[in-house]
Amino acid sequence: MATGPRAVVIGSGVGGLAAAIRLACSGHSVDVFEAADGPGGKLSEFRIGGYRFDRGPSLFTRPDLIEELFQLAGVPVEAHFRHQRLDEANRYFWEDGTRLTAWSDPERMAREMEARLGVDARRVLRYLERSADLMQSTGSTFLEHSLHAWSDLRKGDVPGAMRRIRWPELFGSLHDVNRKELGHDKAVQLFDRYATYNGSDPFRTPGLMRMIPALEHGDGVFLPKGGMYSITRALHELAERVGVRFHFNAPVERILLGPEGRSVQGVQVNGAPHSADVVMSNMDVVPTYRHLLPDTPAPERILRQERSSSAIVFYWGVRTVHPDLGLHNILFTKDSRAEFRSLFQDLTVCDDPTVYINITSIHEPGDAPTGRSNWFTMVNAPRDAGQFGPELIQRVRRQVMDKVQRTLGLDLSPLIEVEEVLDAPAIQQLTSSHAGSLYGTASNSPLSAFLRHPNFHRRTKGLFFCGGSVHPGGGIPLALLSARIAAYFANSRTHAPA
Ligand SMILES: Cc1cc2nc3c(=O)[nH]c(=O)nc-3n(C[C@H](O)[C@H](O)[C@H](O)COP(=O)(O)OP(=O)(O)OC[C@H]3O[C@@H](n4cnc5c(N)ncnc54)[C@H](O)[C@@H]3O)c2cc1C
């Protein structure tokens, strides 16, 4: 067992698990306190009536970030985690009968878009090449370094990265860039959708977000063997293997500070102190300040940033296998502008929401009984502002079923044999995610990247932050990167003078 500095990680979401592994690998003695009865946070699973469902994330990119943790620990990844790269990324459906399969390979994707939509393949390819260029030239600067410490800013070469961004990509919206470069309504709608990958509004998020498709159409879409939850399982196993101790059903009540709040002393759990040299909060940063640090001045400007969107998810056990559906399916709204206005201004769900259907039983037969399928059916929903309730859920449920009927010609209602529902208040209740947001703060302004909470506390030595609510943002890959950045600071600040 490590006898180095003592570290406490608050929460075992994917960011907390990764941070615990990194801290243990650098010689810390690590305890993870988790409020729930198991690890994973949003990345969890449940079983009902012979079906298995991943509760939260369904799309997996950047497996290298998981592999990196195993390499760091010197443990062969294959024994704990396996995945495959998929040729097919998504299936897109419009109500007018247009259908398109999106391929991981950019050239194949461009040819498909030309064949199905009539948009010039060269134009699509140019668009995707620019996405990849941007991801390569600026992604590392903004996502892999802290934007809050001079030493790291210099390493990340922010001025160099800024020079490589075109003016409209910084100050125009993603929608404006897509419209100018693709000039085709359905192609624009398809690439606008990537704003939702970090819970943002394509009509406001900067054009720079055009780099997101490079993950799917280039790197590729991946399928973890055993479902998304196998990511949590693998990281939990690895953490235990490197000596991390887990305490479940153990909500942290306070972060304990030294005189004048200059250093951490540990945490309070079940009324008892647990001392530590390093405290890493994987809990959403808003409740971390509001509940665990009530006497510490909070960075209000950061905590009041607009939150990302949330979701309403219907987990349906469906008594059929629909031949037209793949792993990831998108049934588009007829009016994207109205959909995003509802989400971010009116804070409700519009009458014709885009519907996302994820069916893992296509690849994992054990996820549903024979001849049946496990539908994870999700619509984007606003952050929780008190508007959720049975009426909203029933309305959206009816609208989703109508949409499936109009687009796929399937009467779903009599085929549903089991059902569970998740909405923003439930996400908040299950994971403490402020307002039930999926991705922390939204990226609806060019400054958003700089207005996330740093991965360290500016005043309190030994206090660090990881997970989707802090820099560099939400989603599995970014939560993993947040852990890498936060652990880097934790290591340099406990082993060497601050
Ligand atoms: C429905 C849905 C769909 C999504 N789809 C995708 C997707 O397809 N792809 C993708 O990459 N991302 C997706 N996301 C986002 C992704 O799940 C998150 O960004 C990521 O999992 C967040 O991880 P995290 O490290 O921030 O921790 P979280 O998952 O937020 O976990 C935080 C943990 O802290 C614990 N905790 C909170 N307070 C305390 C306390 N006081 N004491 C102890 N423990 C505490 C919680 O119980 C929880 O386990 C989705 C999310 C949801 C909900």
XYZ file of C-alpha atoms and ligand atoms in Angstrom:
551
model
C 0.000 0.000 0.000
C 1.253 3.503 -0.904
C 2.538 5.500 2.045
C 2.991 8.799 0.201
C 0.764 11.852 0.574
C -2.835 11.026 1.480
C -5.422 11.865 -1.163
C -9.211 11.873 -1.027
C -11.316 11.831 -4.175
C -14.926 12.976 -3.752
C -17.060 11.011 -6.213
C -16.341 8.103 -8.544
C -17.604 9.412 -11.877
C -15.312 8.663 -14.791
C -13.228 11.753 -13.932
C -12.922 10.734 -10.268
C -11.911 7.175 -11.155
C -9.241 8.424 -13.572
C -7.929 10.939 -11.024
C -7.776 8.260 -8.309
C -5.766 5.974 -10.613
C -3.369 8.772 -11.523
C -2.860 9.820 -7.904
C -2.276 6.228 -6.785
C 0.200 5.688 -9.641
C 2.180 8.720 -8.493
C 2.505 7.370 -4.965
C -0.500 8.799 -3.143
C -2.482 6.771 -0.687
C -5.975 7.245 -2.129
C -9.476 6.974 -0.662
C -12.539 7.554 -2.844
C -15.746 8.565 -1.072
C -18.834 8.048 -3.214
C -22.381 9.042 -2.266
C -23.991 6.304 -4.390
C -23.837 2.563 -3.774
C -21.428 1.944 -6.665
C -18.981 3.665 -9.015
C -19.619 5.486 -12.308
C -21.868 8.472 -11.606
C -23.598 9.258 -14.910
C -21.765 6.322 -16.492
C -23.785 3.601 -14.773
C -26.152 0.820 -15.848
C -29.295 -0.959 -14.708
C -31.226 -4.110 -15.584
C -34.966 -4.557 -15.777
C -37.161 -7.412 -17.076
C -34.371 -9.178 -18.986
C -33.008 -5.939 -20.502
C -29.748 -4.128 -19.706
C -29.458 -0.365 -20.200
C -26.563 2.055 -19.908
C -28.100 4.839 -17.865
C -26.167 7.764 -19.346
C -23.550 8.020 -22.099
C -23.989 5.927 -25.227
C -21.398 7.373 -27.595
C -17.780 6.380 -27.025
C -14.808 8.136 -28.631
C -11.095 8.456 -27.702
C -10.476 4.961 -26.244
C -6.784 5.946 -26.129
C -7.576 7.961 -22.988
C -8.665 4.776 -21.201
C -5.690 2.843 -22.545
C -3.356 5.562 -21.286
C -4.483 4.881 -17.695
C -3.688 1.186 -18.008
C -0.287 2.007 -19.494
C 0.406 4.360 -16.626
C -0.392 1.574 -14.163
C 1.571 -1.008 -16.165
C -1.503 -3.239 -16.423
C -2.470 -4.886 -19.753
C -5.697 -3.217 -20.861
C -7.073 -6.254 -22.743
C -7.654 -8.159 -19.513
C -10.089 -5.470 -18.302
C -11.416 -3.550 -21.285
C -12.106 -4.408 -24.912
C -13.668 -2.333 -27.640
C -14.115 -2.324 -31.397
C -14.041 0.466 -33.969
C -17.254 0.711 -35.955
C -17.423 1.596 -39.667
C -20.880 3.040 -39.161
C -21.186 6.113 -36.961
C -24.888 7.062 -37.091
C -28.094 6.564 -39.041
C -29.973 9.784 -39.804
C -33.679 9.948 -40.621
C -35.869 12.834 -41.781
C -39.650 12.776 -41.898
C -39.714 13.406 -45.652
C -38.228 9.931 -46.149
C -34.586 10.996 -46.552
C -32.199 8.586 -44.857
C -28.442 8.603 -44.563
C -25.843 6.371 -42.979
C -22.904 8.313 -41.577
C -19.611 6.464 -41.938
C -16.497 6.847 -39.816
C -14.397 7.114 -42.964
C -14.554 10.759 -44.170
C -14.446 9.918 -47.889
C -17.208 7.362 -47.587
C -19.217 9.854 -45.530
C -18.773 12.538 -48.195
C -19.859 10.134 -50.971
C -22.908 9.084 -48.961
C -23.919 12.695 -48.385
C -23.626 13.401 -52.096
C -25.685 10.319 -52.980
C -28.421 10.876 -50.380
C -28.619 14.651 -50.083
C -27.134 15.890 -53.346
C -24.501 17.954 -51.559
C -21.133 18.087 -53.348
C -18.860 15.379 -51.862
C -15.782 17.632 -52.273
C -17.452 20.265 -50.130
C -18.171 17.740 -47.367
C -14.647 16.391 -47.525
C -13.169 19.896 -47.285
C -15.405 20.518 -44.263
C -14.253 17.313 -42.560
C -10.601 17.974 -43.360
C -10.856 21.368 -41.689
C -12.504 19.709 -38.660
C -9.564 17.331 -38.374
C -7.020 20.164 -38.877
C -8.597 22.199 -36.120
C -8.803 19.252 -33.749
C -5.132 18.539 -34.302
C -3.833 22.103 -34.217
C -5.967 23.631 -31.447
C -7.678 20.724 -29.666
C -4.619 19.922 -27.603
C -4.179 23.565 -26.550
C -7.712 24.037 -25.282
C -8.466 20.535 -24.044
C -5.213 19.044 -22.785
C -3.745 21.970 -20.874
C -4.953 24.182 -18.113
C -6.070 27.597 -19.349
C -5.655 28.943 -15.820
C -1.933 28.615 -15.050
C 0.778 30.533 -16.878
C 3.162 27.580 -16.962
C 0.585 25.433 -18.728
C -0.717 28.238 -20.943
C 2.771 28.629 -22.356
C 3.060 24.881 -23.003
C -0.311 24.915 -24.731
C 0.759 27.794 -26.996
C -2.566 29.636 -26.836
C -1.424 32.520 -29.099
C -0.282 30.004 -31.742
C -3.583 28.112 -31.514
C -5.585 31.354 -31.747
C -3.723 32.287 -34.929
C -4.806 29.037 -36.570
C -8.500 29.715 -35.931
C -10.353 31.605 -38.663
C -12.315 34.695 -37.651
C -15.815 33.180 -38.248
C -14.810 30.074 -36.304
C -14.169 32.244 -33.265
C -16.841 34.913 -33.561
C -19.446 33.287 -35.830
C -21.782 30.537 -34.658
C -21.376 26.879 -35.599
C -24.595 27.217 -37.601
C -23.227 30.205 -39.554
C -20.019 28.344 -40.399
C -21.945 25.232 -41.441
C -24.365 27.228 -43.565
C -21.556 29.051 -45.359
C -19.449 25.968 -45.949
C -22.094 23.348 -46.694
C -24.967 25.449 -48.064
C -27.484 22.611 -47.792
C -30.244 22.529 -45.167
C -29.973 18.864 -44.186
C -26.157 18.868 -44.228
C -26.198 21.953 -42.001
C -28.693 20.342 -39.632
C -26.558 17.208 -39.458
C -23.361 19.065 -38.556
C -25.182 21.560 -36.289
C -26.139 18.584 -34.135
C -22.558 18.270 -32.899
C -23.172 21.291 -30.645
C -25.292 18.973 -28.517
C -22.212 16.811 -27.834
C -21.328 19.327 -25.160
C -24.881 20.451 -24.449
C -24.711 23.693 -26.418
C -26.780 25.643 -28.937
C -25.458 25.545 -32.550
C -26.951 28.984 -33.158
C -24.712 30.427 -30.402
C -21.772 28.085 -29.840
C -18.669 29.280 -31.725
C -17.814 27.880 -35.150
C -14.751 26.331 -33.529
C -17.017 23.477 -32.422
C -16.836 22.280 -36.011
C -13.839 20.292 -34.777
C -16.126 17.819 -32.935
C -17.102 15.747 -36.030
C -13.402 14.904 -36.463
C -13.819 12.541 -33.519
C -16.427 10.449 -35.330
C -15.411 10.980 -38.951
C -11.722 10.324 -38.633
C -10.803 8.810 -35.270
C -14.028 6.802 -35.392
C -16.860 5.642 -33.196
C -16.089 2.808 -30.799
C -18.150 0.205 -29.045
C -17.005 -1.029 -25.636
C -17.518 -4.782 -25.255
C -20.179 -5.259 -22.582
C -21.669 -1.787 -23.011
C -20.631 1.673 -21.905
C -20.678 0.575 -18.282
C -17.642 -1.611 -18.992
C -15.635 1.653 -18.962
C -16.640 2.220 -15.340
C -16.073 -1.416 -14.460
C -12.586 -1.416 -16.030
C -11.495 1.806 -14.333
C -12.877 0.668 -10.982
C -10.968 -2.625 -11.277
C -7.789 -0.801 -12.278
C -8.139 1.652 -9.403
C -8.501 -1.187 -6.897
C -5.532 -2.939 -8.458
C -3.305 0.103 -7.888
C -4.420 0.282 -4.263
C -7.275 2.809 -4.264
C -9.773 2.227 -1.423
C -13.457 2.821 -2.220
C -16.135 3.834 0.286
C -19.654 3.668 -1.173
C -22.816 5.151 0.362
C -20.398 7.663 1.855
C -21.362 11.224 0.884
C -18.756 13.815 1.798
C -20.375 16.499 3.983
C -17.579 19.092 4.170
C -14.137 19.805 2.828
C -12.035 20.656 5.887
C -9.640 23.584 5.570
C -6.688 24.851 7.593
C -6.317 28.374 9.040
C -7.769 31.074 6.750
C -8.604 28.442 4.191
C -5.020 28.356 2.906
C -4.761 24.561 2.746
C -6.938 21.454 2.849
C -6.927 19.234 5.882
C -9.293 16.534 4.664
C -13.018 15.840 4.449
C -15.877 15.103 6.786
C -17.871 11.918 6.155
C -20.655 10.664 8.448
C -19.733 13.383 10.895
C -16.151 12.110 11.205
C -13.005 13.807 9.872
C -10.780 11.995 7.391
C -7.482 13.804 6.965
C -5.731 14.260 3.614
C -3.000 16.320 1.950
C -4.878 16.375 -1.354
C -8.633 16.638 -1.883
C -9.864 16.133 -5.438
C -13.531 16.958 -5.980
C -15.227 15.080 -8.802
C -18.571 16.348 -7.523
C -20.125 19.062 -9.711
C -18.295 22.273 -8.854
C -21.476 24.230 -7.977
C -22.614 21.949 -5.117
C -18.961 21.486 -4.124
C -18.861 25.194 -3.198
C -22.470 25.482 -1.995
C -22.503 22.390 0.245
C -18.937 21.306 0.971
C -17.310 24.745 1.250
C -20.112 26.928 2.649
C -17.713 29.320 4.411
C -15.342 29.787 1.463
C -15.962 32.697 -0.935
C -17.255 31.114 -4.165
C -16.212 32.232 -7.672
C -19.744 33.440 -8.441
C -19.041 34.540 -12.007
C -17.894 31.038 -12.886
C -20.641 29.266 -10.958
C -23.333 31.387 -12.647
C -22.260 30.473 -16.199
C -25.096 29.164 -18.357
C -25.481 25.433 -17.777
C -25.487 22.882 -20.584
C -28.669 21.170 -21.697
C -30.069 18.124 -19.938
C -32.118 15.217 -21.320
C -35.260 13.181 -21.021
C -34.479 9.508 -21.554
C -37.040 6.730 -22.003
C -35.494 3.301 -21.484
C -37.815 0.999 -23.371
C -37.729 -2.772 -23.627
C -39.264 -3.212 -27.077
C -40.872 -6.440 -28.269
C -39.334 -6.294 -31.760
C -36.099 -5.733 -33.701
C -36.583 -2.959 -36.235
C -34.522 -3.711 -39.357
C -33.862 -0.055 -40.256
C -32.261 0.891 -36.952
C -28.574 0.644 -36.065
C -26.649 1.357 -32.876
C -27.007 5.164 -33.039
C -30.074 6.631 -34.767
C -31.227 10.237 -35.090
C -34.751 11.214 -36.118
C -34.473 14.901 -36.944
C -36.887 17.685 -36.000
C -38.434 19.635 -38.861
C -37.359 22.904 -37.239
C -33.940 22.990 -35.565
C -34.112 26.685 -34.806
C -37.367 26.222 -32.856
C -35.892 23.217 -31.054
C -32.843 25.117 -29.776
C -34.881 28.233 -28.952
C -37.066 26.013 -26.761
C -34.059 24.398 -25.092
C -32.020 27.481 -24.282
C -34.479 30.405 -24.198
C -37.925 29.038 -23.327
C -36.368 26.250 -21.213
C -38.777 23.604 -22.447
C -38.957 20.852 -25.067
C -40.458 21.864 -28.427
C -43.396 20.022 -30.014
C -41.216 18.172 -32.524
C -37.924 17.310 -30.774
C -35.068 15.467 -32.448
C -35.142 11.899 -31.140
C -32.000 9.843 -30.539
C -32.347 6.063 -30.266
C -29.458 3.910 -29.089
C -29.841 0.120 -29.302
C -26.917 -1.851 -27.895
C -28.663 -5.229 -28.185
C -27.829 -5.128 -31.922
C -24.194 -5.782 -30.956
C -24.670 -7.254 -27.483
C -27.404 -9.911 -27.726
C -27.390 -10.334 -23.941
C -28.741 -6.798 -23.532
C -32.280 -7.877 -24.550
C -34.275 -11.126 -24.732
C -34.238 -12.852 -28.154
C -36.266 -10.997 -30.799
C -36.416 -7.822 -28.670
C -34.365 -4.647 -28.342
C -33.278 -2.236 -25.625
C -34.156 1.279 -26.787
C -32.349 4.114 -25.004
C -34.524 6.889 -26.399
C -33.383 10.426 -25.634
C -34.469 13.960 -26.434
C -32.449 16.997 -25.476
C -34.114 18.875 -22.641
C -33.329 22.166 -20.911
C -31.526 22.455 -17.619
C -33.819 22.094 -14.632
C -35.480 25.378 -13.709
C -38.435 23.785 -11.903
C -40.377 23.036 -15.099
C -40.107 19.218 -15.066
C -43.065 17.138 -13.923
C -45.391 14.330 -15.062
C -47.170 16.573 -17.598
C -43.988 17.475 -19.446
C -42.804 13.846 -19.428
C -46.154 12.553 -20.723
C -46.243 15.182 -23.479
C -42.694 14.368 -24.617
C -43.394 10.623 -24.436
C -46.379 11.035 -26.757
C -44.366 13.254 -29.119
C -41.514 10.752 -29.298
C -43.926 7.939 -30.141
C -45.605 10.081 -32.812
C -42.221 10.914 -34.279
C -41.252 7.227 -34.424
C -44.577 6.475 -36.105
C -44.187 9.267 -38.690
C -40.518 8.576 -39.443
C -40.222 4.796 -39.149
C -43.861 3.757 -39.567
C -43.726 1.898 -36.268
C -46.518 1.933 -33.666
C -44.328 1.651 -30.593
C -46.886 1.855 -27.814
C -48.099 -1.793 -27.835
C -44.510 -3.041 -28.188
C -43.126 -1.528 -24.994
C -42.907 -4.122 -22.248
C -40.679 -2.361 -19.730
C -40.061 1.329 -19.166
C -37.933 3.624 -17.021
C -37.578 7.391 -17.346
C -34.726 9.784 -16.553
C -35.039 13.569 -16.539
C -33.066 16.582 -15.301
C -34.233 16.451 -11.653
C -33.404 12.724 -11.541
C -29.926 13.358 -12.971
C -29.373 15.969 -10.272
C -30.663 13.649 -7.587
C -28.535 10.690 -8.751
C -25.244 12.508 -9.365
C -25.527 16.013 -7.790
C -25.158 17.508 -11.268
C -26.310 21.126 -10.859
C -29.650 21.704 -12.688
C -29.362 18.181 -14.098
C -26.987 19.356 -16.835
C -25.224 16.615 -18.751
C -22.024 18.535 -19.484
C -21.470 21.170 -16.786
C -21.541 24.609 -18.390
C -22.640 25.251 -21.972
C -20.192 26.486 -24.609
C -22.456 29.209 -25.891
C -19.859 31.983 -26.086
C -16.340 32.346 -27.506
C -15.094 32.808 -23.934
C -16.723 29.665 -22.507
C -13.470 27.690 -22.529
C -11.879 30.323 -20.271
C -14.880 30.584 -17.950
C -14.887 27.028 -16.646
C -13.576 26.434 -13.161
C -9.819 25.660 -13.065
C -8.632 22.196 -12.075
C -7.117 23.606 -8.891
C -8.254 26.029 -6.207
C -6.526 29.363 -6.558
C -6.187 29.976 -2.829
C -6.405 26.637 -1.046
C -3.299 24.489 -1.373
C -4.115 20.827 -1.973
C -7.659 21.336 -3.328
C -8.297 20.180 -6.915
C -11.245 19.626 -9.262
C -11.951 17.128 -12.021
C -14.992 15.993 -13.999
C -17.401 17.388 -16.534
C -18.274 20.585 -14.653
C -14.728 22.018 -14.691
C -12.069 22.606 -17.351
C -12.014 21.353 -20.114
C -15.722 20.370 -19.959
C -18.197 17.488 -20.103
C -18.376 14.177 -21.927
C -16.261 11.119 -21.164
C -13.113 12.163 -23.071
C -13.025 15.617 -21.507
C -13.756 14.320 -18.009
C -10.775 11.963 -18.475
C -8.628 14.876 -19.633
C -9.723 16.952 -16.640
C -8.390 14.186 -14.391
C -5.073 14.203 -16.234
C -4.684 17.976 -15.810
C -5.871 17.999 -12.189
C -3.580 15.112 -11.214
C -0.648 16.890 -12.851
C -1.231 19.896 -10.587
C -1.870 17.712 -7.544
C 1.442 15.941 -8.102
C 3.462 19.076 -8.646
C 1.906 20.850 -5.673
C 2.189 18.159 -3.047
C 5.599 16.807 -3.996
C 7.108 20.240 -4.533
C 6.426 23.580 -2.861
C 3.503 25.482 -4.450
C -28.300 10.845 -20.298
C -26.851 11.185 -20.533
C -26.279 10.967 -21.786
C -24.928 11.281 -22.008
N -24.365 10.967 -23.221
C -23.015 11.045 -23.364
C -22.369 10.437 -24.478
O -23.019 9.808 -25.326
N -21.015 10.530 -24.569
C -20.271 11.181 -23.614
O -19.038 11.236 -23.744
N -20.865 11.754 -22.538
C -22.206 11.684 -22.383
N -22.812 12.173 -21.263
C -22.016 12.984 -20.318
C -21.116 12.113 -19.441
O -21.879 11.124 -18.835
C -20.494 12.976 -18.351
O -19.867 14.121 -18.887
C -19.447 12.206 -17.550
O -19.847 10.888 -17.287
C -19.252 13.001 -16.262
O -18.319 12.384 -15.440
P -17.812 13.104 -14.138
O -16.430 12.633 -13.893
O -18.025 14.571 -14.226
O -18.695 12.533 -12.937
P -20.247 12.285 -12.703
O -20.699 11.181 -13.576
O -21.007 13.547 -12.696
O -20.188 11.683 -11.228
C -19.977 12.458 -10.081
C -19.995 11.490 -8.915
O -19.819 12.222 -7.703
C -20.666 11.638 -6.723
N -20.917 12.636 -5.685
C -21.588 13.802 -5.801
N -21.598 14.449 -4.634
C -20.890 13.692 -3.749
C -20.525 13.847 -2.376
N -20.882 14.914 -1.645
N -19.791 12.860 -1.810
C -19.400 11.767 -2.512
N -19.741 11.579 -3.812
C -20.460 12.530 -4.420
C -21.923 11.262 -7.491
O -22.699 10.312 -6.801
C -21.310 10.724 -8.777
O -21.045 9.352 -8.690
C -24.158 11.864 -20.982
C -24.727 12.088 -19.726
C -26.048 11.719 -19.493
C -26.642 11.916 -18.113
